[in-house]
């Protein structure tokens, strides 16, 4: 179970800053940023550090827990268990009370979950049907923002920056090397991976034996995207850019499929962003296989919930998956 908190703004006493040389004169160069204890950067005296926290749940059934069964999911009211839930974040902006949108400057960490350009939020563990990454779960993004503003909203872009989206996973930064994070080097990365496995249906009364074996036929680690499709009760959506073609060294995609969401009444000092895995599949029929490889009619229910226009690949402005939860 994920127990979460939000941390913002370290005091100077909390920072392990290098001391200036005693003989430094008035013309001595001053560093633009100082390394702090966890490997991040303090952007200077006019900034404060933020740890933007995320949590996961499954509709009204409480916090997401690998290995737990959740009844009443999808249009058929199926019982499901989590299989995978991860997404990349390429941009965060905090909304100030003055009306400004201020970028969160990502720390360049050595943890394997974020660089200064992209972060991976991973809710999976090794319990139950969850595949789980080798580094475990990651529930936050660390960075800095100006300290002289008051913030009351947040805007998040789910995706991988286009400059990295078609890079080779073998040589890409650590978050982009996560198992199952890419289709292939032309298609680019799966921006969001959400998977559930149906364990029983309302009118069946017994477990689906085939559904429980679905993991043998489907692997998020298969970069080619070759999925089984014969086992009932497997629901997944892999969101990423589609319609991609390569001309020389240039790769372009017709549909970007980057999800964006804005949450108001969000205080980064006390609130967290909640991602609802059940809401992803709320309008999908999980009594049969629901496969979304980034395009096609089967993606429509999940795209709508995530706030992506399936026809254009642009944000629709309406999403049902992400919300604010206070930690006070």
mmCIF file of C-alpha atoms in Angstrom:
data_model
loop_
_atom_site.group_PDB
_atom_site.id
_atom_site.type_symbol
_atom_site.label_atom_id
_atom_site.label_comp_id
_atom_site.label_asym_id
_atom_site.label_seq_id
_atom_site.Cartn_x
_atom_site.Cartn_y
_atom_site.Cartn_z
ATOM 1 C CA UNK A 1 0.000 0.000 0.000
ATOM 2 C CA UNK A 2 1.283 3.423 -0.820
ATOM 3 C CA UNK A 3 1.552 5.791 2.160
ATOM 4 C CA UNK A 4 2.434 9.221 0.844
ATOM 5 C CA UNK A 5 3.438 12.718 1.905
ATOM 6 C CA UNK A 6 4.497 15.967 0.248
ATOM 7 C CA UNK A 7 7.674 17.840 0.995
ATOM 8 C CA UNK A 8 8.526 21.364 -0.161
ATOM 9 C CA UNK A 9 11.152 23.975 0.554
ATOM 10 C CA UNK A 10 14.194 22.796 2.449
ATOM 11 C CA UNK A 11 15.801 25.130 4.985
ATOM 12 C CA UNK A 12 19.439 26.017 4.456
ATOM 13 C CA UNK A 13 20.318 23.745 7.376
ATOM 14 C CA UNK A 14 18.959 20.801 5.385
ATOM 15 C CA UNK A 15 21.243 21.404 2.413
ATOM 16 C CA UNK A 16 24.746 20.049 2.112
ATOM 17 C CA UNK A 17 26.231 23.009 0.274
ATOM 18 C CA UNK A 18 29.920 23.364 -0.494
ATOM 19 C CA UNK A 19 31.583 26.147 1.479
ATOM 20 C CA UNK A 20 33.024 29.073 -0.472
ATOM 21 C CA UNK A 21 36.832 29.341 -0.304
ATOM 22 C CA UNK A 22 37.948 31.736 2.399
ATOM 23 C CA UNK A 23 40.159 33.673 -0.018
ATOM 24 C CA UNK A 24 37.446 34.145 -2.644
ATOM 25 C CA UNK A 25 37.553 37.757 -3.741
ATOM 26 C CA UNK A 26 34.771 39.975 -5.034
ATOM 27 C CA UNK A 27 35.441 38.882 -8.591
ATOM 28 C CA UNK A 28 35.289 35.180 -7.806
ATOM 29 C CA UNK A 29 32.822 33.234 -9.943
ATOM 30 C CA UNK A 30 29.649 32.155 -8.182
ATOM 31 C CA UNK A 31 27.982 28.852 -9.106
ATOM 32 C CA UNK A 32 24.538 29.040 -10.678
ATOM 33 C CA UNK A 33 23.394 26.005 -8.702
ATOM 34 C CA UNK A 34 24.637 24.008 -5.752
ATOM 35 C CA UNK A 35 24.517 20.246 -5.411
ATOM 36 C CA UNK A 36 22.327 19.058 -2.543
ATOM 37 C CA UNK A 37 22.500 15.832 -0.585
ATOM 38 C CA UNK A 38 20.181 13.741 -2.757
ATOM 39 C CA UNK A 39 21.915 14.576 -6.011
ATOM 40 C CA UNK A 40 19.514 17.316 -7.078
ATOM 41 C CA UNK A 41 20.133 20.995 -7.648
ATOM 42 C CA UNK A 42 19.226 24.029 -5.605
ATOM 43 C CA UNK A 43 18.488 26.715 -8.184
ATOM 44 C CA UNK A 44 19.655 29.526 -5.937
ATOM 45 C CA UNK A 45 18.668 31.745 -3.000
ATOM 46 C CA UNK A 46 15.395 32.799 -4.622
ATOM 47 C CA UNK A 47 14.116 29.256 -5.128
ATOM 48 C CA UNK A 48 12.667 26.513 -3.016
ATOM 49 C CA UNK A 49 12.803 22.795 -3.540
ATOM 50 C CA UNK A 50 9.615 20.849 -4.195
ATOM 51 C CA UNK A 51 8.889 17.148 -4.019
ATOM 52 C CA UNK A 52 5.764 16.700 -6.122
ATOM 53 C CA UNK A 53 4.018 13.608 -4.770
ATOM 54 C CA UNK A 54 1.787 11.130 -6.591
ATOM 55 C CA UNK A 55 -0.537 8.413 -5.318
ATOM 56 C CA UNK A 56 -2.568 5.711 -7.054
ATOM 57 C CA UNK A 57 -6.003 4.334 -6.327
ATOM 58 C CA UNK A 58 -8.556 2.105 -7.984
ATOM 59 C CA UNK A 59 -11.879 4.026 -8.180
ATOM 60 C CA UNK A 60 -13.606 4.229 -4.786
ATOM 61 C CA UNK A 61 -11.936 1.046 -3.528
ATOM 62 C CA UNK A 62 -9.016 2.839 -1.927
ATOM 63 C CA UNK A 63 -5.293 2.959 -2.588
ATOM 64 C CA UNK A 64 -3.868 0.834 -5.371
ATOM 65 C CA UNK A 65 -2.279 -2.327 -4.006
ATOM 66 C CA UNK A 66 -0.605 -4.978 -6.129
ATOM 67 C CA UNK A 67 -2.056 -8.412 -5.381
ATOM 68 C CA UNK A 68 -5.422 -7.057 -4.246
ATOM 69 C CA UNK A 69 -8.710 -7.724 -6.089
ATOM 70 C CA UNK A 70 -11.106 -4.845 -6.794
ATOM 71 C CA UNK A 71 -14.748 -5.544 -7.611
ATOM 72 C CA UNK A 72 -17.142 -3.580 -9.813
ATOM 73 C CA UNK A 73 -14.713 -2.377 -12.482
ATOM 74 C CA UNK A 74 -15.485 -1.350 -16.048
ATOM 75 C CA UNK A 75 -18.899 -1.417 -17.698
ATOM 76 C CA UNK A 76 -19.339 -5.122 -16.884
ATOM 77 C CA UNK A 77 -18.571 -4.685 -13.186
ATOM 78 C CA UNK A 78 -15.637 -7.088 -13.363
ATOM 79 C CA UNK A 79 -13.334 -7.953 -10.507
ATOM 80 C CA UNK A 80 -9.775 -7.012 -11.434
ATOM 81 C CA UNK A 81 -6.297 -6.972 -9.997
ATOM 82 C CA UNK A 82 -3.591 -4.425 -10.990
ATOM 83 C CA UNK A 83 -0.952 -5.541 -13.465
ATOM 84 C CA UNK A 84 0.961 -2.383 -14.398
ATOM 85 C CA UNK A 85 0.610 1.379 -13.902
ATOM 86 C CA UNK A 86 3.419 3.720 -14.938
ATOM 87 C CA UNK A 87 3.793 6.974 -16.842
ATOM 88 C CA UNK A 88 6.471 9.437 -17.919
ATOM 89 C CA UNK A 89 6.204 13.136 -17.101
ATOM 90 C CA UNK A 90 7.977 15.567 -19.396
ATOM 91 C CA UNK A 91 6.685 18.854 -18.020
ATOM 92 C CA UNK A 92 5.236 20.263 -14.793
ATOM 93 C CA UNK A 93 4.117 23.844 -14.289
ATOM 94 C CA UNK A 94 2.871 25.226 -10.992
ATOM 95 C CA UNK A 95 0.173 27.849 -11.221
ATOM 96 C CA UNK A 96 0.813 30.902 -9.051
ATOM 97 C CA UNK A 97 -1.889 33.026 -7.448
ATOM 98 C CA UNK A 98 -0.598 35.878 -9.643
ATOM 99 C CA UNK A 99 -1.723 33.927 -12.724
ATOM 100 C CA UNK A 100 1.745 32.846 -13.799
ATOM 101 C CA UNK A 101 2.569 29.280 -14.864
ATOM 102 C CA UNK A 102 6.004 28.500 -13.444
ATOM 103 C CA UNK A 103 7.989 25.484 -14.699
ATOM 104 C CA UNK A 104 9.176 23.010 -12.105
ATOM 105 C CA UNK A 105 12.901 22.662 -12.810
ATOM 106 C CA UNK A 106 13.571 18.940 -12.533
ATOM 107 C CA UNK A 107 16.519 17.804 -10.441
ATOM 108 C CA UNK A 108 19.004 15.676 -12.368
ATOM 109 C CA UNK A 109 19.024 12.688 -10.025
ATOM 110 C CA UNK A 110 21.014 9.478 -10.048
ATOM 111 C CA UNK A 111 18.150 7.321 -8.763
ATOM 112 C CA UNK A 112 17.160 6.052 -12.206
ATOM 113 C CA UNK A 113 13.704 7.637 -12.088
ATOM 114 C CA UNK A 114 14.334 11.176 -13.326
ATOM 115 C CA UNK A 115 16.712 13.429 -15.175
ATOM 116 C CA UNK A 116 16.449 17.161 -15.783
ATOM 117 C CA UNK A 117 14.292 16.356 -18.834
ATOM 118 C CA UNK A 118 11.937 13.524 -17.901
ATOM 119 C CA UNK A 119 10.636 11.600 -14.882
ATOM 120 C CA UNK A 120 9.016 8.190 -14.472
ATOM 121 C CA UNK A 121 6.194 7.685 -11.996
ATOM 122 C CA UNK A 122 5.882 3.956 -11.252
ATOM 123 C CA UNK A 123 3.169 2.583 -8.945
ATOM 124 C CA UNK A 124 4.025 -1.097 -9.399
ATOM 125 C CA UNK A 125 5.671 -3.442 -6.949
ATOM 126 C CA UNK A 126 6.422 -7.146 -7.225
ATOM 127 C CA UNK A 127 3.208 -8.279 -5.515
ATOM 128 C CA UNK A 128 0.370 -10.219 -7.145
ATOM 129 C CA UNK A 129 0.126 -9.908 -10.935
ATOM 130 C CA UNK A 130 2.143 -6.661 -10.994
ATOM 131 C CA UNK A 131 5.252 -7.044 -13.094
ATOM 132 C CA UNK A 132 7.165 -4.377 -11.187
ATOM 133 C CA UNK A 133 10.295 -2.651 -12.370
ATOM 134 C CA UNK A 134 13.786 -3.588 -11.187
ATOM 135 C CA UNK A 135 14.067 -0.329 -9.218
ATOM 136 C CA UNK A 136 10.729 -0.653 -7.453
ATOM 137 C CA UNK A 137 8.139 2.103 -7.298
ATOM 138 C CA UNK A 138 8.636 5.850 -7.605
ATOM 139 C CA UNK A 139 5.994 8.270 -6.351
ATOM 140 C CA UNK A 140 7.508 11.728 -6.727
ATOM 141 C CA UNK A 141 9.277 14.285 -8.891
ATOM 142 C CA UNK A 142 11.897 16.501 -7.275
ATOM 143 C CA UNK A 143 12.733 19.983 -8.460
ATOM 144 C CA UNK A 144 12.706 23.678 -7.663
ATOM 145 C CA UNK A 145 10.508 26.730 -8.255
ATOM 146 C CA UNK A 146 10.749 30.436 -7.326
ATOM 147 C CA UNK A 147 10.286 30.901 -3.595
ATOM 148 C CA UNK A 148 8.607 34.314 -3.787
ATOM 149 C CA UNK A 149 5.315 33.026 -5.222
ATOM 150 C CA UNK A 150 2.297 31.248 -3.760
ATOM 151 C CA UNK A 151 1.041 28.289 -5.782
ATOM 152 C CA UNK A 152 -2.533 27.035 -6.070
ATOM 153 C CA UNK A 153 -2.577 24.810 -9.167
ATOM 154 C CA UNK A 154 -0.537 22.407 -11.259
ATOM 155 C CA UNK A 155 -0.316 21.462 -14.942
ATOM 156 C CA UNK A 156 1.271 18.166 -15.949
ATOM 157 C CA UNK A 157 2.196 16.798 -19.379
ATOM 158 C CA UNK A 158 2.457 13.009 -19.620
ATOM 159 C CA UNK A 159 4.968 12.048 -22.259
ATOM 160 C CA UNK A 160 8.610 11.927 -23.251
ATOM 161 C CA UNK A 161 10.190 15.058 -24.764
ATOM 162 C CA UNK A 162 10.316 14.793 -28.537
ATOM 163 C CA UNK A 163 14.089 15.219 -28.416
ATOM 164 C CA UNK A 164 14.249 11.895 -26.535
ATOM 165 C CA UNK A 165 11.120 10.122 -27.748
ATOM 166 C CA UNK A 166 12.803 8.225 -30.575
ATOM 167 C CA UNK A 167 16.148 7.619 -28.920
ATOM 168 C CA UNK A 168 17.649 4.174 -28.493
ATOM 169 C CA UNK A 169 16.538 2.778 -25.081
ATOM 170 C CA UNK A 170 19.933 1.126 -24.665
ATOM 171 C CA UNK A 171 21.756 4.469 -24.661
ATOM 172 C CA UNK A 172 18.940 6.696 -23.367
ATOM 173 C CA UNK A 173 18.885 8.123 -19.807
ATOM 174 C CA UNK A 174 17.964 5.692 -17.042
ATOM 175 C CA UNK A 175 14.194 6.378 -16.825
ATOM 176 C CA UNK A 176 13.858 5.549 -20.512
ATOM 177 C CA UNK A 177 15.538 2.176 -19.998
ATOM 178 C CA UNK A 178 12.636 0.903 -17.895
ATOM 179 C CA UNK A 179 11.438 -2.539 -19.059
ATOM 180 C CA UNK A 180 8.559 -2.306 -21.515
ATOM 181 C CA UNK A 181 8.878 1.463 -21.851
ATOM 182 C CA UNK A 182 9.217 1.472 -25.645
ATOM 183 C CA UNK A 183 7.725 -0.195 -28.705
ATOM 184 C CA UNK A 184 10.799 0.198 -30.893
ATOM 185 C CA UNK A 185 13.126 3.057 -31.644
ATOM 186 C CA UNK A 186 10.976 4.474 -34.489
ATOM 187 C CA UNK A 187 7.631 4.410 -32.702
ATOM 188 C CA UNK A 188 9.188 5.802 -29.560
ATOM 189 C CA UNK A 189 8.140 5.388 -25.960
ATOM 190 C CA UNK A 190 4.992 4.290 -24.224
ATOM 191 C CA UNK A 191 4.146 7.464 -22.352
ATOM 192 C CA UNK A 192 1.667 5.667 -20.128
ATOM 193 C CA UNK A 193 1.215 1.977 -19.356
ATOM 194 C CA UNK A 194 -1.968 0.932 -17.544
ATOM 195 C CA UNK A 195 -2.960 -2.720 -17.204
ATOM 196 C CA UNK A 196 -5.462 -4.708 -15.167
ATOM 197 C CA UNK A 197 -6.315 -8.392 -15.142
ATOM 198 C CA UNK A 198 -9.883 -9.566 -14.588
ATOM 199 C CA UNK A 199 -10.083 -12.325 -11.985
ATOM 200 C CA UNK A 200 -13.847 -12.897 -12.111
ATOM 201 C CA UNK A 201 -17.033 -11.562 -13.673
ATOM 202 C CA UNK A 202 -20.242 -10.612 -11.795
ATOM 203 C CA UNK A 203 -22.291 -13.482 -13.227
ATOM 204 C CA UNK A 204 -19.557 -16.120 -13.248
ATOM 205 C CA UNK A 205 -19.036 -16.741 -9.533
ATOM 206 C CA UNK A 206 -15.655 -18.325 -10.199
ATOM 207 C CA UNK A 207 -12.296 -17.085 -11.359
ATOM 208 C CA UNK A 208 -11.382 -16.989 -15.030
ATOM 209 C CA UNK A 209 -8.626 -19.532 -15.290
ATOM 210 C CA UNK A 210 -7.637 -18.262 -18.726
ATOM 211 C CA UNK A 211 -7.536 -14.690 -17.507
ATOM 212 C CA UNK A 212 -5.208 -15.612 -14.676
ATOM 213 C CA UNK A 213 -2.876 -17.165 -17.215
ATOM 214 C CA UNK A 214 -2.925 -14.074 -19.421
ATOM 215 C CA UNK A 215 0.405 -12.916 -18.062
ATOM 216 C CA UNK A 216 2.047 -15.814 -19.902
ATOM 217 C CA UNK A 217 0.784 -14.404 -23.200
ATOM 218 C CA UNK A 218 1.305 -10.705 -22.588
ATOM 219 C CA UNK A 219 4.494 -9.047 -21.524
ATOM 220 C CA UNK A 220 4.983 -5.316 -21.054
ATOM 221 C CA UNK A 221 8.644 -5.984 -21.601
ATOM 222 C CA UNK A 222 8.019 -6.974 -25.223
ATOM 223 C CA UNK A 223 9.203 -3.869 -27.047
ATOM 224 C CA UNK A 224 7.628 -5.097 -30.280
ATOM 225 C CA UNK A 225 4.159 -4.886 -28.792
ATOM 226 C CA UNK A 226 3.260 -8.490 -29.663
ATOM 227 C CA UNK A 227 0.373 -9.341 -27.357
ATOM 228 C CA UNK A 228 -1.708 -12.482 -27.047
ATOM 229 C CA UNK A 229 -5.309 -11.341 -27.314
ATOM 230 C CA UNK A 230 -7.011 -14.699 -26.688
ATOM 231 C CA UNK A 231 -7.498 -14.474 -22.922
ATOM 232 C CA UNK A 232 -10.661 -12.754 -21.644
ATOM 233 C CA UNK A 233 -10.356 -10.143 -18.961
ATOM 234 C CA UNK A 234 -7.021 -8.552 -19.835
ATOM 235 C CA UNK A 235 -7.312 -4.781 -20.103
ATOM 236 C CA UNK A 236 -4.450 -2.542 -21.080
ATOM 237 C CA UNK A 237 -3.690 0.793 -22.691
ATOM 238 C CA UNK A 238 -0.273 1.813 -23.947
ATOM 239 C CA UNK A 239 -0.301 5.504 -24.776
ATOM 240 C CA UNK A 240 2.351 6.853 -27.118
ATOM 241 C CA UNK A 241 2.810 8.758 -30.363
ATOM 242 C CA UNK A 242 1.448 6.981 -33.447
ATOM 243 C CA UNK A 243 1.550 7.329 -37.206
ATOM 244 C CA UNK A 244 5.322 7.763 -37.019
ATOM 245 C CA UNK A 245 7.510 7.715 -40.121
ATOM 246 C CA UNK A 246 11.218 8.167 -40.662
ATOM 247 C CA UNK A 247 12.840 10.212 -43.416
ATOM 248 C CA UNK A 248 16.595 10.178 -43.158
ATOM 249 C CA UNK A 249 17.374 11.047 -39.557
ATOM 250 C CA UNK A 250 14.048 12.788 -38.980
ATOM 251 C CA UNK A 251 11.128 10.963 -37.353
ATOM 252 C CA UNK A 252 7.693 12.574 -37.317
ATOM 253 C CA UNK A 253 4.419 11.347 -35.853
ATOM 254 C CA UNK A 254 0.895 12.256 -36.936
ATOM 255 C CA UNK A 255 -0.687 11.827 -33.498
ATOM 256 C CA UNK A 256 1.400 12.976 -30.534
ATOM 257 C CA UNK A 257 -0.971 11.448 -27.912
ATOM 258 C CA UNK A 258 0.489 13.368 -24.984
ATOM 259 C CA UNK A 259 -1.990 13.643 -22.137
ATOM 260 C CA UNK A 260 -2.197 16.968 -20.317
ATOM 261 C CA UNK A 261 -4.149 17.814 -17.209
ATOM 262 C CA UNK A 262 -4.553 20.869 -15.016
ATOM 263 C CA UNK A 263 -5.622 20.640 -11.379
ATOM 264 C CA UNK A 264 -6.798 23.673 -9.441
ATOM 265 C CA UNK A 265 -6.829 24.136 -5.681
ATOM 266 C CA UNK A 266 -3.489 22.353 -5.544
ATOM 267 C CA UNK A 267 -1.025 23.364 -2.834
ATOM 268 C CA UNK A 268 2.376 21.718 -3.448
ATOM 269 C CA UNK A 269 3.179 22.029 0.264
ATOM 270 C CA UNK A 270 0.347 19.738 1.317
ATOM 271 C CA UNK A 271 -1.365 18.068 -1.657
ATOM 272 C CA UNK A 272 -0.641 15.109 -3.888
ATOM 273 C CA UNK A 273 -1.756 14.124 -7.388
ATOM 274 C CA UNK A 274 -3.892 10.989 -7.406
ATOM 275 C CA UNK A 275 -3.967 8.746 -10.494
ATOM 276 C CA UNK A 276 -7.002 6.437 -10.677
ATOM 277 C CA UNK A 277 -6.286 3.160 -12.489
ATOM 278 C CA UNK A 278 -9.949 2.187 -12.268
ATOM 279 C CA UNK A 279 -10.996 5.416 -13.987
ATOM 280 C CA UNK A 280 -8.761 4.562 -16.960
ATOM 281 C CA UNK A 281 -10.986 1.542 -17.672
ATOM 282 C CA UNK A 282 -14.281 2.904 -16.340
ATOM 283 C CA UNK A 283 -15.937 2.964 -19.785
ATOM 284 C CA UNK A 284 -14.310 -0.256 -21.052
ATOM 285 C CA UNK A 285 -15.818 -3.766 -20.974
ATOM 286 C CA UNK A 286 -13.333 -5.826 -18.981
ATOM 287 C CA UNK A 287 -15.302 -9.045 -19.439
ATOM 288 C CA UNK A 288 -13.330 -9.430 -22.688
ATOM 289 C CA UNK A 289 -9.859 -8.459 -23.857
ATOM 290 C CA UNK A 290 -9.416 -4.701 -24.133
ATOM 291 C CA UNK A 291 -6.159 -4.008 -25.977
ATOM 292 C CA UNK A 292 -4.946 -0.529 -26.860
ATOM 293 C CA UNK A 293 -1.580 -0.271 -28.590
ATOM 294 C CA UNK A 294 -1.778 3.489 -29.011
ATOM 295 C CA UNK A 295 -4.249 3.545 -31.895
ATOM 296 C CA UNK A 296 -7.501 1.999 -33.116
ATOM 297 C CA UNK A 297 -11.108 1.836 -31.952
ATOM 298 C CA UNK A 298 -10.214 -0.227 -28.883
ATOM 299 C CA UNK A 299 -8.343 2.801 -27.503
ATOM 300 C CA UNK A 300 -11.349 5.122 -27.555
ATOM 301 C CA UNK A 301 -12.714 4.361 -24.038
ATOM 302 C CA UNK A 302 -9.330 4.813 -22.347
ATOM 303 C CA UNK A 303 -8.253 7.823 -24.444
ATOM 304 C CA UNK A 304 -11.446 9.616 -23.469
ATOM 305 C CA UNK A 305 -10.796 9.028 -19.777
ATOM 306 C CA UNK A 306 -7.192 10.226 -20.094
ATOM 307 C CA UNK A 307 -8.223 13.391 -21.919
ATOM 308 C CA UNK A 308 -6.703 12.620 -25.320
ATOM 309 C CA UNK A 309 -8.652 13.189 -28.547
ATOM 310 C CA UNK A 310 -8.237 9.871 -30.351
ATOM 311 C CA UNK A 311 -8.810 11.470 -33.770
ATOM 312 C CA UNK A 312 -6.166 14.175 -33.470
ATOM 313 C CA UNK A 313 -3.886 12.958 -30.685
ATOM 314 C CA UNK A 314 -4.250 16.337 -28.960
ATOM 315 C CA UNK A 315 -5.449 16.994 -25.403
ATOM 316 C CA UNK A 316 -9.233 17.149 -25.232
ATOM 317 C CA UNK A 317 -9.285 19.295 -22.101
ATOM 318 C CA UNK A 318 -11.480 16.831 -20.207
ATOM 319 C CA UNK A 319 -10.048 13.912 -18.223
ATOM 320 C CA UNK A 320 -11.309 11.613 -15.456
ATOM 321 C CA UNK A 321 -8.140 9.952 -14.162
ATOM 322 C CA UNK A 322 -6.190 12.580 -12.201
ATOM 323 C CA UNK A 323 -7.326 14.517 -9.135
ATOM 324 C CA UNK A 324 -6.045 16.301 -6.025
ATOM 325 C CA UNK A 325 -5.840 14.797 -2.564
ATOM 326 C CA UNK A 326 -4.900 16.838 0.499
ATOM 327 C CA UNK A 327 -2.408 15.462 3.004
ATOM 328 C CA UNK A 328 -3.290 17.778 5.852
#
